[in-house]
Coordinates of C-alpha atoms in Angstrom, one line a residue:
M156 CA 0.0 0.0 0.1
T157 CA 1.5 3.4 -1.0
P158 CA 1.2 6.3 1.2
K159 CA -1.1 8.0 -1.4
Q160 CA -3.4 4.9 -1.3
F161 CA -3.3 4.9 2.6
L162 CA -4.2 8.5 2.8
D163 CA -7.1 8.0 0.3
L164 CA -8.1 4.9 2.3
V165 CA -8.5 6.7 5.6
E166 CA -10.1 9.8 3.7
I167 CA -7.6 12.1 5.3
R168 CA -9.3 15.0 3.5
V169 CA -12.4 14.7 5.7
V170 CA -10.7 14.8 9.0
I171 CA -11.6 18.3 9.6
P172 CA -14.9 17.5 11.4
S173 CA -12.8 15.9 14.2
I174 CA -10.3 18.8 14.4
A175 CA -13.1 21.6 14.4
P176 CA -14.6 20.9 17.7
L177 CA -11.1 20.3 19.2
M178 CA -9.8 23.5 18.3
V179 CA -12.8 25.5 19.2
G180 CA -13.1 23.6 22.6
L181 CA -9.5 24.6 23.2
A182 CA -10.4 28.2 22.7
Y183 CA -13.5 28.1 24.6
S184 CA -11.9 26.4 27.6
Q185 CA -9.6 29.2 28.0
W186 CA -12.0 32.1 27.5
Q187 CA -14.9 30.7 29.6
Y188 CA -12.8 29.1 32.3
A189 CA -9.3 30.1 31.9
R190 CA -8.1 26.6 32.2
L191 CA -6.1 24.3 29.9
N192 CA -4.3 21.0 30.2
W193 CA -2.1 20.5 27.1
L194 CA -1.2 17.0 27.8
N195 CA -4.9 15.9 28.0
A196 CA -5.6 18.0 25.0
V197 CA -2.9 16.3 23.0
L198 CA -4.0 12.9 24.0
L199 CA -7.7 13.6 23.1
I200 CA -6.7 14.9 19.8
V201 CA -4.7 11.9 18.9
A202 CA -7.6 9.5 20.1
T203 CA -10.2 11.5 18.3
I204 CA -8.4 11.6 14.9
S205 CA -7.6 8.1 15.1
V206 CA -11.1 7.1 15.9
H207 CA -12.3 9.2 12.9
L208 CA -9.8 7.7 10.4
A209 CA -10.6 4.1 11.8
V210 CA -14.4 4.7 11.2
N211 CA -13.7 6.0 7.7
T212 CA -11.7 3.0 6.9
F213 CA -14.0 0.5 8.4
N214 CA -16.9 2.1 6.6
R215 CA -15.2 1.7 3.2
Y216 CA -14.1 -2.0 4.1
E217 CA -18.1 -2.6 5.0
D218 CA -19.1 -0.8 1.9
A219 CA -17.0 -3.1 -0.3
K220 CA -18.7 -6.1 1.0
R221 CA -22.2 -4.6 0.9
Q222 CA -22.7 -2.4 -2.1
K223 CA -23.2 -3.5 -5.7
S224 CA -20.7 -1.0 -6.9
N225 CA -18.5 1.9 -5.8
E226 CA -15.8 3.1 -8.4
F227 CA -14.2 5.5 -5.9
L228 CA -14.0 2.7 -3.1
R229 CA -10.3 1.8 -4.0
E230 CA -7.7 4.1 -5.7
Q231 CA -4.7 2.3 -7.4
A232 CA -1.3 3.7 -7.6
Q233 CA 1.8 2.2 -9.3
G234 CA -0.2 -1.0 -10.0
E235 CA -0.7 -1.8 -6.4
V236 CA -4.0 -3.1 -5.4
I237 CA -5.5 -2.9 -1.7
T238 CA -6.9 -6.1 -0.4
H239 CA -9.7 -6.4 2.0
K240 CA -7.3 -7.8 4.5
Q241 CA -5.2 -4.8 4.5
V242 CA -8.0 -2.4 4.7
L243 CA -9.2 -4.2 7.9
H244 CA -5.8 -4.2 9.4
V245 CA -5.5 -0.6 8.9
A246 CA -8.8 0.1 10.6
E247 CA -7.6 -2.2 13.8
I248 CA -4.4 -0.3 14.1
L249 CA -5.8 3.0 14.2
A250 CA -8.7 1.8 16.4
G251 CA -5.8 0.5 18.7
I252 CA -4.0 4.0 18.6
A253 CA -7.2 5.6 19.5
A254 CA -8.0 3.1 22.5
L255 CA -4.3 3.7 23.9
A256 CA -4.7 7.5 23.9
G257 CA -8.2 7.4 24.9
I258 CA -7.4 5.2 27.9
A259 CA -4.5 7.5 28.9
V260 CA -6.5 10.6 28.9
A261 CA -9.4 8.8 30.9
L262 CA -6.8 7.6 33.5
R263 CA -5.7 11.1 34.0
T264 CA -9.3 12.4 34.5
D265 CA -12.2 10.3 35.8
Y266 CA -15.3 8.1 34.8
I267 CA -16.9 10.9 32.9
T268 CA -14.2 10.8 30.2
W269 CA -14.6 7.0 30.1
I270 CA -18.3 7.3 29.4
I271 CA -17.7 9.7 26.6
G272 CA -15.2 7.7 25.1
I273 CA -17.2 4.3 25.3
V274 CA -20.2 5.9 24.0
S275 CA -18.3 7.6 21.1
F276 CA -16.6 4.2 20.2
L277 CA -19.9 2.4 20.3
I278 CA -21.5 5.0 18.0
G279 CA -18.5 4.8 15.8
Y280 CA -18.9 1.1 15.2
L281 CA -22.8 1.1 14.8
Y282 CA -22.2 4.1 12.2
S283 CA -20.7 1.8 9.9
A284 CA -21.3 -1.8 10.9
G285 CA -24.2 -4.1 12.0
P286 CA -27.2 -5.4 10.1
K287 CA -28.2 -1.7 9.6
P288 CA -25.4 0.8 9.8
I289 CA -26.5 4.2 10.7
T290 CA -24.8 5.7 7.7
N291 CA -27.5 4.0 5.6
T292 CA -30.4 5.4 7.6
P293 CA -32.0 8.9 7.5
F294 CA -30.4 9.7 10.9
G295 CA -26.7 9.6 9.6
E296 CA -26.4 13.5 9.5
V297 CA -28.0 13.9 13.1
V298 CA -25.6 11.2 14.7
S299 CA -22.5 12.4 12.7
G300 CA -23.2 16.0 13.7
I301 CA -23.9 15.4 17.4
T302 CA -21.3 12.8 18.0
M303 CA -18.5 14.8 16.3
G304 CA -19.7 18.3 16.9
Y305 CA -21.0 18.1 20.4
F306 CA -19.5 15.0 21.9
I307 CA -16.0 15.9 21.0
F308 CA -16.3 19.6 22.0
V309 CA -17.6 18.4 25.4
A310 CA -14.6 15.9 25.7
Q311 CA -12.4 18.7 25.0
V312 CA -13.7 21.3 27.3
Y313 CA -14.1 18.7 30.1
V314 CA -10.5 17.3 30.0
N315 CA -9.1 20.6 30.1
T316 CA -11.4 22.3 32.7
R317 CA -12.9 19.3 34.7
M318 CA -16.0 21.4 35.0
V319 CA -18.8 19.4 36.7
P320 CA -21.1 18.5 33.6
T321 CA -24.6 19.5 35.2
V322 CA -27.7 19.8 32.8
S323 CA -27.3 23.6 32.5
V324 CA -23.6 23.3 31.6
L325 CA -24.2 20.7 29.1
F326 CA -27.0 22.5 27.6
Q327 CA -24.8 25.7 27.2
W328 CA -21.9 23.6 25.7
F329 CA -24.6 22.3 23.2
I330 CA -25.5 25.8 22.3
V331 CA -22.0 26.9 21.8
S332 CA -21.1 23.8 19.9
L333 CA -24.3 23.9 17.7
P334 CA -22.7 25.7 14.6
L335 CA -20.0 23.1 14.2
T336 CA -22.7 20.3 14.8
I337 CA -24.7 21.7 11.9
F338 CA -21.7 22.0 9.5
I339 CA -20.3 18.6 10.4
A340 CA -23.8 17.3 9.7
E341 CA -24.1 19.3 6.4
I342 CA -20.7 17.5 5.3
M343 CA -22.7 14.2 5.5
F344 CA -25.8 15.7 4.0
A345 CA -23.6 17.1 1.0
N346 CA -22.2 13.7 0.5
N347 CA -25.5 11.9 0.4
I348 CA -26.8 14.7 -2.0
A349 CA -23.9 14.2 -4.2
D350 CA -24.2 10.3 -4.0
H351 CA -28.1 10.1 -4.3
D352 CA -28.2 8.3 -7.6
E353 CA -25.5 5.9 -6.4
D354 CA -27.1 5.4 -3.0
E355 CA -30.5 4.5 -4.8
E356 CA -28.9 1.9 -6.8
N357 CA -27.4 0.5 -3.7
K358 CA -30.4 0.7 -1.6
R359 CA -29.1 3.2 1.0
Q360 CA -32.1 5.0 2.4
T361 CA -30.5 8.1 3.5
L362 CA -32.2 11.3 4.5
V363 CA -32.0 12.4 0.9
H364 CA -33.8 9.2 -0.1
Y365 CA -36.8 10.4 2.2
L366 CA -36.7 14.0 1.3
G367 CA -36.0 14.0 -2.2
I368 CA -33.2 15.7 -4.1
E369 CA -34.7 19.1 -4.4
A370 CA -36.3 19.5 -0.8
S371 CA -32.7 18.4 0.4
K372 CA -31.1 21.2 -1.5
Q373 CA -33.2 23.6 0.2
M374 CA -32.7 22.2 3.6
Y375 CA -29.0 22.4 3.1
V376 CA -29.1 26.2 2.5
F377 CA -31.6 26.7 5.4
W378 CA -29.1 25.0 8.0
T379 CA -26.4 27.0 6.7
T380 CA -28.1 30.1 7.6
A381 CA -29.6 29.0 10.8
A382 CA -26.2 28.2 12.2
F383 CA -25.2 31.9 12.0
I384 CA -28.5 32.8 13.5
E385 CA -27.6 30.5 16.4
I386 CA -24.1 32.1 16.9
I387 CA -25.9 35.6 17.3
I388 CA -28.3 34.2 19.8
A389 CA -25.4 32.3 21.8
T390 CA -23.5 35.9 21.8
L391 CA -26.6 37.7 23.0
V392 CA -27.0 35.4 26.1
G393 CA -23.3 35.9 26.8
W394 CA -22.4 32.2 26.2
L395 CA -19.9 33.4 23.4
P396 CA -17.8 36.6 23.6
V397 CA -19.0 39.7 22.0
T398 CA -16.3 39.3 19.4
S399 CA -18.4 36.7 18.0
Y400 CA -20.7 39.1 16.3
A401 CA -17.9 39.3 13.7
M402 CA -18.9 35.9 12.4
V403 CA -21.6 37.4 10.4
A404 CA -19.0 38.9 8.0
L405 CA -18.4 35.3 7.0
L406 CA -21.8 34.5 6.2
P407 CA -21.8 35.9 2.5
I408 CA -18.7 33.6 1.7
I409 CA -20.4 30.5 3.4
F410 CA -23.8 31.1 1.6
K411 CA -22.0 31.7 -1.8
Q412 CA -20.4 28.3 -1.2
A413 CA -23.6 26.6 -0.2
R414 CA -25.4 27.7 -3.1
A415 CA -22.6 26.8 -5.4
F416 CA -22.8 23.1 -4.2
I417 CA -26.6 22.7 -4.4
K418 CA -26.2 24.2 -8.1
Q419 CA -24.0 21.4 -9.1
P420 CA -23.8 18.7 -6.3
V421 CA -20.8 16.7 -8.0
K422 CA -18.7 14.6 -5.6
Q423 CA -15.5 15.2 -7.3
E424 CA -16.0 19.0 -8.0
T425 CA -18.1 20.8 -5.4
F426 CA -18.4 18.7 -2.4
V427 CA -15.2 20.1 -1.1
L428 CA -17.2 23.3 -0.6
A429 CA -19.0 21.7 2.3
I430 CA -15.6 20.9 4.0
K431 CA -14.3 24.5 3.2
N432 CA -17.3 25.9 5.0
L433 CA -16.5 24.1 8.1
V434 CA -13.1 25.1 8.1
I435 CA -14.1 28.8 7.5
V436 CA -16.4 28.5 10.6
M437 CA -13.9 26.4 12.7
C438 CA -11.2 29.1 12.1
G439 CA -13.7 32.0 12.6
M440 CA -15.1 30.7 15.8
T441 CA -11.5 29.8 17.2
I442 CA -10.3 33.4 16.4
V443 CA -13.2 35.4 17.7
I444 CA -13.5 33.3 20.8
L445 CA -9.6 33.9 21.5
A446 CA -10.1 37.5 20.7
G447 CA -12.7 37.6 23.4
I448 CA -10.0 36.6 26.0
W449 CA -8.3 40.1 25.8
L450 CA -11.5 42.1 26.0

């Protein structure tokens, strides 16, 4: 297996959904609680990214067994062919790295981190495996958004601050991380919009299957706008710094790219716009929260 094939296999280009809540969580921990634990943060970053790559790899392994066709399932380079056994071994190694890093950070904290890690691992498995993988249901977007956008954010803030996660605290963290949750779900949504015809052929009944392609496009743009309205509300109630109002300046760019995607939802050409939107939101939120520290 060549390096190029490995990076394509683990889908390194879509690891941003794991990085986004980690970065914003770090900035938020410092702004809201003035607490950071860099060793815990690094261990969590390693565990989270490894889990994401392991799930990506295992998802492709399961797809190869289940689907009738998927021409982008394996890329060949220099004549070398990836076997199913190699794919499974890569997934197992990545899962092992994630488990070691996760156990290390859990031992440095307490049972709450164990709960977050175990639940995330279980969801990651059910997302791609089992008789009815979540990715093949209309709940894929919601599950991926909440698991990655919210759970990872909560984990990052908790291992840095050790704040007691009461109901009110968890609700506040949910509101703060909601824009990330939305844009991470939008990546899954964009993927399913672009893959609509192939999914229909392979009997994958995603949310797009139930909504229809046109209604799905409209919903994609709606949630893009809703995420920015939510940022304003969170800032008004004081759960984000006043500098977060500056995020509104990014809305025209985000909206333009969302419109460009739904105009021509082609996997190889415009899907990357959904990832770019999350990158912009991640960088924007990280910067405005850090800027709020000095006010």
